[in-house]
XYZ file of C-alpha atoms in Angstrom:
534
model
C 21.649 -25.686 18.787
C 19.755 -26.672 15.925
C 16.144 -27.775 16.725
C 15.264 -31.789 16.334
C 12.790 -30.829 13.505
C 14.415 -28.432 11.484
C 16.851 -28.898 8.791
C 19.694 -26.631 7.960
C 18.071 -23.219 7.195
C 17.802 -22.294 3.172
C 17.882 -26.395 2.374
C 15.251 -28.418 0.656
C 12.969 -30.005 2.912
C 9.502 -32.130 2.923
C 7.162 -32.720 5.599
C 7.419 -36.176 7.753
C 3.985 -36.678 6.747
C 4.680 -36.832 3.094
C 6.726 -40.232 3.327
C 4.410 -41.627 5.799
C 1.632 -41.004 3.098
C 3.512 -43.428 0.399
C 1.526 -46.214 0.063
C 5.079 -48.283 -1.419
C 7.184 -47.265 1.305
C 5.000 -48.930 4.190
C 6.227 -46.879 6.858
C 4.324 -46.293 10.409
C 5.363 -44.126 12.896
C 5.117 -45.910 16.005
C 6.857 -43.354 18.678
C 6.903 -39.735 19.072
C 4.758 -36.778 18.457
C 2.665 -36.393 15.286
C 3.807 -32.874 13.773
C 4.843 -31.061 10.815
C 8.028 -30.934 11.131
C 10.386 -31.680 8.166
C 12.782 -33.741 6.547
C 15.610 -32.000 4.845
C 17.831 -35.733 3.846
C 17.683 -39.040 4.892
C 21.078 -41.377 5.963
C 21.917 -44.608 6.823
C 24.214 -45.128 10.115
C 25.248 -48.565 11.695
C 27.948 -46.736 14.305
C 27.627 -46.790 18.034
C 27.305 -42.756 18.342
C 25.928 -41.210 15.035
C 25.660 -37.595 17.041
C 28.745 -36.223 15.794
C 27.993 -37.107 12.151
C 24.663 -35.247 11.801
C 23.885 -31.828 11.053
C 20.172 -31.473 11.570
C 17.123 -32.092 9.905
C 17.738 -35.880 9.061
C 15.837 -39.340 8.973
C 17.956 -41.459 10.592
C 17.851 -44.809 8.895
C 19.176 -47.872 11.271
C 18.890 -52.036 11.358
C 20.516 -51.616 15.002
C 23.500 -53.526 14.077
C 25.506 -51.307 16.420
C 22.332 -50.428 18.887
C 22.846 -50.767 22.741
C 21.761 -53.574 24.063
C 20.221 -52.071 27.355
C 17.741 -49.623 28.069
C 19.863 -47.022 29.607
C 21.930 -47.544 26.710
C 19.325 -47.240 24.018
C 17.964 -44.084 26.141
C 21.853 -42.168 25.665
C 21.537 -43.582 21.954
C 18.146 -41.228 21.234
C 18.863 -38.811 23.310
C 22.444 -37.948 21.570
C 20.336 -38.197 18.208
C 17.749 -35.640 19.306
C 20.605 -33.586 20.898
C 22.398 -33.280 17.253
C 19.004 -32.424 15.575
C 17.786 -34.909 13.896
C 14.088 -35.071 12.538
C 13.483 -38.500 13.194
C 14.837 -42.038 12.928
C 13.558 -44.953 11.213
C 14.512 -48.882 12.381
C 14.334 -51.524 9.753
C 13.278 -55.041 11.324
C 14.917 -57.791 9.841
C 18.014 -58.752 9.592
C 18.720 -58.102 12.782
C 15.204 -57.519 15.040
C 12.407 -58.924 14.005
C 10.669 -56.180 15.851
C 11.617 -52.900 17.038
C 12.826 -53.081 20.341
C 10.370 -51.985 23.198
C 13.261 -50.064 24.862
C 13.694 -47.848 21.873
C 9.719 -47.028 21.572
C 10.080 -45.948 25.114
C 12.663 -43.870 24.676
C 11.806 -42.122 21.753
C 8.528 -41.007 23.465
C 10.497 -39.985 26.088
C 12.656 -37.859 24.057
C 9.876 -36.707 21.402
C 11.698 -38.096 18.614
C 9.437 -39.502 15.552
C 10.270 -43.486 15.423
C 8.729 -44.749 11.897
C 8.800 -48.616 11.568
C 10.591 -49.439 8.146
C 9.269 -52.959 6.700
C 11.286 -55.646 5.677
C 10.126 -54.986 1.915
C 11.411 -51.673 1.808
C 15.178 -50.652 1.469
C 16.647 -48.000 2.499
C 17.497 -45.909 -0.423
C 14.325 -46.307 -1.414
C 13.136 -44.751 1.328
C 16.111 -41.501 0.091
C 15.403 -41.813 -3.523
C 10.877 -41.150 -2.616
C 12.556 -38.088 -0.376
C 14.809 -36.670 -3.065
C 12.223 -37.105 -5.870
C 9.523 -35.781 -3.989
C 11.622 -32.553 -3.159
C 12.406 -32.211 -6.840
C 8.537 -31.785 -7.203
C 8.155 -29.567 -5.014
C 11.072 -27.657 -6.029
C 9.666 -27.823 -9.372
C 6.077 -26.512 -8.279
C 7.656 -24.040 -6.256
C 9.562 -22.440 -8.962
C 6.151 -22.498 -11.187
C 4.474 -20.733 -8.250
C 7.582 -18.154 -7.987
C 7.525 -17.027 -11.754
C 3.435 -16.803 -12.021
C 3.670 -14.635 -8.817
C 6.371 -12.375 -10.619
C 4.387 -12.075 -13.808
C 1.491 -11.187 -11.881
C 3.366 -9.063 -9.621
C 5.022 -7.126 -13.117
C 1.191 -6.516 -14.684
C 0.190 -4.953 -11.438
C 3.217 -2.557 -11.147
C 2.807 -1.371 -14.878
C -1.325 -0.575 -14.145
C -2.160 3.171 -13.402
C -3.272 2.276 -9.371
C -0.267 0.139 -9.544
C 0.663 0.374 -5.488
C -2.710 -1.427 -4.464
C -2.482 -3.371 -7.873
C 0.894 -4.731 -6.407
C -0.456 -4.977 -3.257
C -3.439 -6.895 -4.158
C -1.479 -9.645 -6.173
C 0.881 -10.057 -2.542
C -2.171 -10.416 -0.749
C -3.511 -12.746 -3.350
C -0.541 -15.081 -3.154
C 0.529 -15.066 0.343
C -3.356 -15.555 1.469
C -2.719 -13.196 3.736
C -3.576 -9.053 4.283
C -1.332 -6.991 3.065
C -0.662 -3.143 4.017
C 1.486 0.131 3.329
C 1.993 1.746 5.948
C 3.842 4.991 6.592
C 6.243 6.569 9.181
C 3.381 7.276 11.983
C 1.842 4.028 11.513
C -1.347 5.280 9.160
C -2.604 2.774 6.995
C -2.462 4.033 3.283
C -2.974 0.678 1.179
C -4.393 -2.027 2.195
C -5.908 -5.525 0.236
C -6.887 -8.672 1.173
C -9.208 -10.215 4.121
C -8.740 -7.404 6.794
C -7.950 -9.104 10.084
C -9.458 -8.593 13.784
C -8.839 -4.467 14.619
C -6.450 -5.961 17.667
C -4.326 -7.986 14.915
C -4.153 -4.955 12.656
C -2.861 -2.250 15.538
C -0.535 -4.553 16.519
C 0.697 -4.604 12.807
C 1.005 -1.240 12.711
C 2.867 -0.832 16.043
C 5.575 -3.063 14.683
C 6.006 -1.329 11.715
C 6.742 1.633 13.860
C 8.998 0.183 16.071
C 10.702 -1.547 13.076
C 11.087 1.843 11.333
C 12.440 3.819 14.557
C 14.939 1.108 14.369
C 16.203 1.234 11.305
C 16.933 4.663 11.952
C 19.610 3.847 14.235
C 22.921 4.227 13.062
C 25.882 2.117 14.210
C 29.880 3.469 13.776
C 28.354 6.423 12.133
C 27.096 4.188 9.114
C 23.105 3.802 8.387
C 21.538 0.239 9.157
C 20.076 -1.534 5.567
C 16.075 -1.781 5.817
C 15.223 -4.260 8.155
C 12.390 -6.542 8.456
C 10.925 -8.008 11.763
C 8.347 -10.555 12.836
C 5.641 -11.367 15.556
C 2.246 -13.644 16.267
C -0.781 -12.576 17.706
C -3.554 -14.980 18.395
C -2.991 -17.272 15.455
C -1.974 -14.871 13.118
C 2.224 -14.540 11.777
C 2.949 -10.660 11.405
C 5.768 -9.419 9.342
C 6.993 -5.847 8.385
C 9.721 -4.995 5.492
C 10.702 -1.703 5.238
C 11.254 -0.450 1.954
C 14.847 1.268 0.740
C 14.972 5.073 0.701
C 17.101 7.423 -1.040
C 20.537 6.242 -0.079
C 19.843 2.997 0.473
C 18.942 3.379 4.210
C 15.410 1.989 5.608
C 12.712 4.881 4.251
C 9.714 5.926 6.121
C 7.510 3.158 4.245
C 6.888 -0.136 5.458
C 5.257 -3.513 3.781
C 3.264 -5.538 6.402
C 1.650 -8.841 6.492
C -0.825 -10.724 8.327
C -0.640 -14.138 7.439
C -2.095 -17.281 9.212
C -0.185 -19.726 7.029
C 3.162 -20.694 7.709
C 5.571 -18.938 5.520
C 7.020 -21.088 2.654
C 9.939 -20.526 0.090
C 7.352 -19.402 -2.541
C 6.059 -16.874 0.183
C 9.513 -15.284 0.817
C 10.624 -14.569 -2.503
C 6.608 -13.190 -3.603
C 7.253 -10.666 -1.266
C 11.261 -10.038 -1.950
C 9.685 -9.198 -5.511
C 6.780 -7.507 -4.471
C 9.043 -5.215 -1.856
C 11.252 -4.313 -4.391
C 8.475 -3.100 -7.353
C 7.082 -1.119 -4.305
C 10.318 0.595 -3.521
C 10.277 1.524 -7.149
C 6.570 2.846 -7.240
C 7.240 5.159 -3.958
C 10.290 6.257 -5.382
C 10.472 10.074 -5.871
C 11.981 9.316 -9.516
C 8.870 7.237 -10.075
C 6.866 10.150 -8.942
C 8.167 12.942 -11.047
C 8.881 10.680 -13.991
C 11.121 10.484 -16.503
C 9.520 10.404 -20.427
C 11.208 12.630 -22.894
C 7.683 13.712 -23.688
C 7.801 15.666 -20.635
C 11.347 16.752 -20.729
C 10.383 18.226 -24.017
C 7.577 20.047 -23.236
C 9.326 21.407 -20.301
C 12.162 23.132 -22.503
C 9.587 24.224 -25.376
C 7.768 26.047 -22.541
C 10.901 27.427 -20.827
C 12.370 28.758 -24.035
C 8.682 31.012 -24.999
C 5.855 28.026 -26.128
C 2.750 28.716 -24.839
C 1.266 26.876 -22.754
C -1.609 25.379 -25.247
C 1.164 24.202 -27.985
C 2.860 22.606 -25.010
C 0.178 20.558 -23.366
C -0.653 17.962 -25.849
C 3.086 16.444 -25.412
C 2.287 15.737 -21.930
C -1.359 13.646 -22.654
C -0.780 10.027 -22.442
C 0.077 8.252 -26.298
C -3.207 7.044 -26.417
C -5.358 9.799 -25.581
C -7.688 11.033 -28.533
C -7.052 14.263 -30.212
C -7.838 17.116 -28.233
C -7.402 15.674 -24.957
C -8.467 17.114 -21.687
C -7.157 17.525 -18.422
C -8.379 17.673 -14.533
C -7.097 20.223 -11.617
C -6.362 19.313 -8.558
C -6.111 21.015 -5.375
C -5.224 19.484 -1.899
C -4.188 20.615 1.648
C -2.908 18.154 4.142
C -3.210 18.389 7.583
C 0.080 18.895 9.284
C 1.117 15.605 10.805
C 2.144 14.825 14.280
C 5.233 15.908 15.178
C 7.954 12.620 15.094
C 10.821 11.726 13.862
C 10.472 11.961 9.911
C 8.397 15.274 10.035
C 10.980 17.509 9.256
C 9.998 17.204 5.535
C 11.915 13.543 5.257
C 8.512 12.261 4.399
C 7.716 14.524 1.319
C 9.800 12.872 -1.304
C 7.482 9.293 -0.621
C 4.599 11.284 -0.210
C 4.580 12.890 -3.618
C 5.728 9.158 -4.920
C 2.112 7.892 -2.930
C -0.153 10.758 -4.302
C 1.508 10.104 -7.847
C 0.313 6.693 -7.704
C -2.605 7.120 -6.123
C -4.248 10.355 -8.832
C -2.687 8.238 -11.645
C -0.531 11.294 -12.949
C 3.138 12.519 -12.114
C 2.191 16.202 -12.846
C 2.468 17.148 -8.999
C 3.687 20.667 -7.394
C 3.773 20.117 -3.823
C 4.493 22.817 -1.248
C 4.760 22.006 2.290
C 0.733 21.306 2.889
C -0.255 22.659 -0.442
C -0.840 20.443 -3.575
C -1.923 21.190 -7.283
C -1.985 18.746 -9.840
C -2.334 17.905 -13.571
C -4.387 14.647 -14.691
C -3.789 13.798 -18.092
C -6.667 12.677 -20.480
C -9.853 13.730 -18.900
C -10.776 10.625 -16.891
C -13.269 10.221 -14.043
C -10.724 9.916 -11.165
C -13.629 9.249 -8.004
C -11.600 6.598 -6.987
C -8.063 7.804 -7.444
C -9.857 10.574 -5.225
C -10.620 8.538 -3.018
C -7.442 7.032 -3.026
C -5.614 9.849 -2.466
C -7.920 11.456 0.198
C -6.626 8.628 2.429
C -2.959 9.545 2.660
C -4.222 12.339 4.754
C -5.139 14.812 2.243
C -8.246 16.819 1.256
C -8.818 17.267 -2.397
C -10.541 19.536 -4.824
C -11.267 18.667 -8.358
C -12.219 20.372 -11.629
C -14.045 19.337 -14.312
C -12.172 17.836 -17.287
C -11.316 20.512 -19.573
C -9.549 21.233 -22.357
C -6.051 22.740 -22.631
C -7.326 26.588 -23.702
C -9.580 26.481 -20.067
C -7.045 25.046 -17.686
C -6.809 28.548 -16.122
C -10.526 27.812 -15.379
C -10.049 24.295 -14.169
C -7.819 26.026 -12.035
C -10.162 28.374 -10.667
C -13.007 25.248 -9.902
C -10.565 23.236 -8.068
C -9.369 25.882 -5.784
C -13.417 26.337 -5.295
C -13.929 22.545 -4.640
C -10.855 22.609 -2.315
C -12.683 25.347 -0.263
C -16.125 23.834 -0.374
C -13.843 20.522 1.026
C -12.397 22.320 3.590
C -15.699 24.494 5.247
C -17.481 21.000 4.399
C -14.850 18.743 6.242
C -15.263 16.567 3.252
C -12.379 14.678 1.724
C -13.311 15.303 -1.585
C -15.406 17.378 -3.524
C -15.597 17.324 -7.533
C -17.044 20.487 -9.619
C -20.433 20.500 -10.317
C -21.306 20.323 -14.173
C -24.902 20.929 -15.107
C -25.435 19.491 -18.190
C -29.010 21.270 -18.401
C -29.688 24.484 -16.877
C -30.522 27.906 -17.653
C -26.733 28.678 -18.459
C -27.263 26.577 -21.766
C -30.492 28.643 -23.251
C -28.989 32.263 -22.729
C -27.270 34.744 -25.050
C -23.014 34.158 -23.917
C -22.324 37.809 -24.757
C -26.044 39.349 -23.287
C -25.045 37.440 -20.270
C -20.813 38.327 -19.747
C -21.945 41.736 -20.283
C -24.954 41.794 -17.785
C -22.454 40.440 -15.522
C -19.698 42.856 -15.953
C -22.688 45.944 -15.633
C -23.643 43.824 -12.507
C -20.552 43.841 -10.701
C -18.811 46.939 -11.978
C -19.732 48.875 -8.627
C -17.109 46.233 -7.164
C -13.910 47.922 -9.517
C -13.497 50.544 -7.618
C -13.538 49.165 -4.067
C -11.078 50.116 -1.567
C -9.245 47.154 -0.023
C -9.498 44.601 0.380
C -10.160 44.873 -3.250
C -12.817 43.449 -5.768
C -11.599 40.379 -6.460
C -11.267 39.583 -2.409
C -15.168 40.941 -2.311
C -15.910 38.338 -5.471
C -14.105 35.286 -3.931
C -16.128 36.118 -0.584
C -19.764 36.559 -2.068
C -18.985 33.564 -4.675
C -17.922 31.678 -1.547
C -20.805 32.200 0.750
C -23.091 31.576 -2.096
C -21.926 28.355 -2.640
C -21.803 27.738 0.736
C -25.937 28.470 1.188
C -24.603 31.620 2.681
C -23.408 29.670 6.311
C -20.570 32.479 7.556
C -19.140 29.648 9.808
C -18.143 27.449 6.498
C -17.431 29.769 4.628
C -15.203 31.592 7.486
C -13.521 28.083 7.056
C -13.282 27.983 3.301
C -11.250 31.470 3.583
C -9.908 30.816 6.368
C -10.420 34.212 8.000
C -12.923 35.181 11.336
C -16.790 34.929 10.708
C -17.389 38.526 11.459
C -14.902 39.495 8.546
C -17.057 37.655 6.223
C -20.521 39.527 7.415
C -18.305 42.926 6.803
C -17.757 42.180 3.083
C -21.055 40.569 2.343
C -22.035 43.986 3.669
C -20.273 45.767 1.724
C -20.778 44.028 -1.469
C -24.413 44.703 -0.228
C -23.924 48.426 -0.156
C -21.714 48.933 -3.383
C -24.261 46.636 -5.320
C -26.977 49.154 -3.599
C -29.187 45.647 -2.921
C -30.116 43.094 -0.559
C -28.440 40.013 -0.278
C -30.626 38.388 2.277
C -33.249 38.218 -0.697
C -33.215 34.590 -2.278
C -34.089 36.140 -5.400
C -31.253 38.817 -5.383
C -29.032 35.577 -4.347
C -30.135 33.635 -6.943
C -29.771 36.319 -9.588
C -25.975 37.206 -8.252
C -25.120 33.368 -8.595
C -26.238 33.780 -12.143
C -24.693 36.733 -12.819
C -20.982 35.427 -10.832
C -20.901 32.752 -13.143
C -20.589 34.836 -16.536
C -17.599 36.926 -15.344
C -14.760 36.426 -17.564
C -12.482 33.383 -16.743
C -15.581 31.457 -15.414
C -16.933 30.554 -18.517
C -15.258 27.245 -20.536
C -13.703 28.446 -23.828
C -15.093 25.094 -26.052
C -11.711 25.255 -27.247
C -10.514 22.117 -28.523
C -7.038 21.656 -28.768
């Protein structure tokens, strides 16, 4: 049964209070509780029994021509009104009463029913035509508040961060915080006031539920993303689960904590704002689409090398000669559930696309290297990233001829990440140092001489004996991090410092043999930047 104070759902409708607050209507409310409940039309009825006429949500308008004449009568008379939903009825004195009756004040209290007190100077349609034009401003204000929300909501999906962009303007809008939130209920964009940590866990728990719900499937056919809805101490939570792949509920959710009441301009902010982040966490968002890319792709499939190719893939506006930044990343292996069989990789490259600013991603299972066009700082989009779960290395921006050695520092910032437990760790430039004041070619070949005892070096090999003693250098020579970093047993790193040691016939626990193999690592060919420029 429809409620007394709610008109039909999806109709206009204006709060009680905004009629009683025109000055040329004169109305009082005499009876009933004081709420916000709302007016969807008003109507004018003189029969004995206007129940069966009503369909919610009205003022009922009356002179009591046709009202009972006794209080038991009068008392059947509301309580049939309230029964068929009406919002509230107002009783006109004059011609008929010259007050309104004590026996309908009573009863109206009695029944919680609003009872307004229409003067004799007003008539009834004016009392519809202040309703009607007063909904037509608010339609009209509504519909300005819709389309700035959408333009705002369009400018933040074409920026580079545009997921918390989007996010932000929803959270903007709705007054309310707003979060994306993945299948195990981790928190990967958030904006907005953040609410009480109780408030904010029970968001998340929802969005869980929600999702293990919409992975139900009924007659063999998937259930459409769902939404769902719940208070907690003041505050209105809501979850919307984005579309995946084919069309079922994905293993992304939107949710809000609101303490407002949610309006018509609320609902259709974040219709918009759910559909531009379906888009943006799309895997064809992720990988892209440009012809740019395409292009390069076939030039370097059919023999390009990889130095003509690269410029085609900088963004139009980048300068001549644009650089580029490597990234590495390892993710810790999730908790086992219900999208971890590799369901979740798809939105996960969308996320990480988003959140480094690039769609130059190669991920493999827990592994991830990316390109970042044009040479940007990216501590943020770091940053960004790092909170999906992963841990990042970056290089320093080079140019296209040294991406083989961008390649090289990231894998070394991913390791010095790792043995650090730090989520990110960017390669260290020196803009002055000793490097800068030395001979290139006295130095590469001092380092070759240096390390040439290493050639011949039976396995694990030389370059497994470099990447160790580069490692624990880098590392201030701690065997437990850089065990870590290479991901092998402590005591197997002592055995090849030691031998490094004894085929470099010196020793390493000498800071001044260190410092001079530090020096000497970092002029081996491939280290060095080629200055190349295009």
């Amino acid at each position: 049964m429809t409620t007394p104070h709610d008109p039909a759902p999806g109709s206009p409708a204006l709060p009680l209070a905004t009629l009683l607050a025109d000055p040329e209507l004169g109305l009082e409310q005499i009876a009933g509780p004081v709420d916000d409940r709302l007016i969807g039309t008003a109507g004018t009825t003189e029969v004995e029994d206007p129940a069966p006429y009503l369909i919610g949500g009205e003022l009922l308008l009356t002179a009591g021509v046709r009202l009972p004449q006794t209080a038991e009568g009068i008392d059947a008379y509301v309580r049939g009104v309230v029964g068929a939903g009406a919002a509230a009825l107002g009783f006109g004195v004059a011609p008929v009463y010259d007050e309104v009756p004590p026996d309908l004040i009573t009863a109206c209290e009695r029944h919680a029913l609003p009872l307004l007190r229409v003067p004799v100077a007003t008539p009834f349609v004016a009392i519809g035509r202040s309703l009607y034009g007063s909904m037509a401003e608010a339609s009209t204000r509504d519909l300005r508040q819709i389309s700035q929300a959408q333009s705002g909501l369009a400018s933040a999906a074409a920026r580079p961060e545009a997921i918390p962009a989007v996010l932000q303007q929803l959270s903007t809008h709705l007054g309310a915080w707003t979060v994306l939130i993945d299948a195990h209920g981790r928190e990967l964009f958030s904006a907005g006031a953040r609410p009480d940590p109780a408030v904010r866990q029970q968001l998340l728990d929802l969005a869980v539920r929600t999702m293990a719900r919409s992975r139900l499937t009924k007659a063999g056919r998937a259930q459409p993303p769902t939404a769902a809805a719940e208070h907690h101490a003041g505050s209105r939570l809501t979850v919307h689960t984005l579309p995946g792949r084919d069309g079922r509920a994905g293993p992304l959710v939107v949710g809000i904590a609101a303490t407002a009441q949610p309006t018509v301009v609320h609902r259709s902010v974040t219709g918009v704002a759910t559909v531009l982040l379906s888009l943006l966490t799309s895997p064809r968002h992720a990988l892209g689409t440009d012809t740019a890319g395409a292009g390069a792709l076939v030039r370097l499939m059919l023999g390009a090398p990889p130095a003509a190719v690269a410029p085609a893939l900088l963004p139009p506006d980048a300068p001549r000669g644009g650089r580029w930044v490597v990234v590495h990343g390892h993710r810790a292996r999730p908790e086992a559930g219900p999208t971890a069989a590799g369901d979740g990789d798809p939105v996960q490259l969308a996320a990480l696309g988003t959140a480094l600013g690039t769609s130059y991603l190669d991920l493999d299972g827990d592994a991830l290297r990316a390109l970042v066009p044009g040479g940007r700082a990216i501590e943020a989009e770091g940053e960004a990233a790092a909170r999906l779960g992963w841990t990042l290395g970056f290089s320093a921006p080079v140019a296209t001829i040294d991406l083989p050695v961008a390649d090289t520092q990231a894998e070394r910032a991913l390791r010095r990440a790792l043995a650090a437990r730090e989520p990110v760790v960017h390669h260290r430039v020196e803009e002055q140092s000793v490097h800068g004041i030395v001979n290139a070619a006295d130095a590469t070949a001092l380092a070759r001489a240096r390390f040439a005892p290493l050639d011949s070096a039976p396995p694990p090999g030389p370059a497994v004996l470099l990447a160790t003693l580069r490692t624990w250098l880098s590392l201030h020579c701690s065997w437990d991090q850089t065990a870590a970093a290479l991901q092998v047993h402590r005591n197997t790193v002592r055995h090849r410092i030691g031998r490094v040691a004894e085929l470099l016939e010196t020793d390493v626990q000498d800071p001044d043999v260190r410092m001079e193999l530090w020096f000497a690592l970092h002029w081996l060919p491939g280290e060095r930047l080629g200055g190349a420029t295009d």
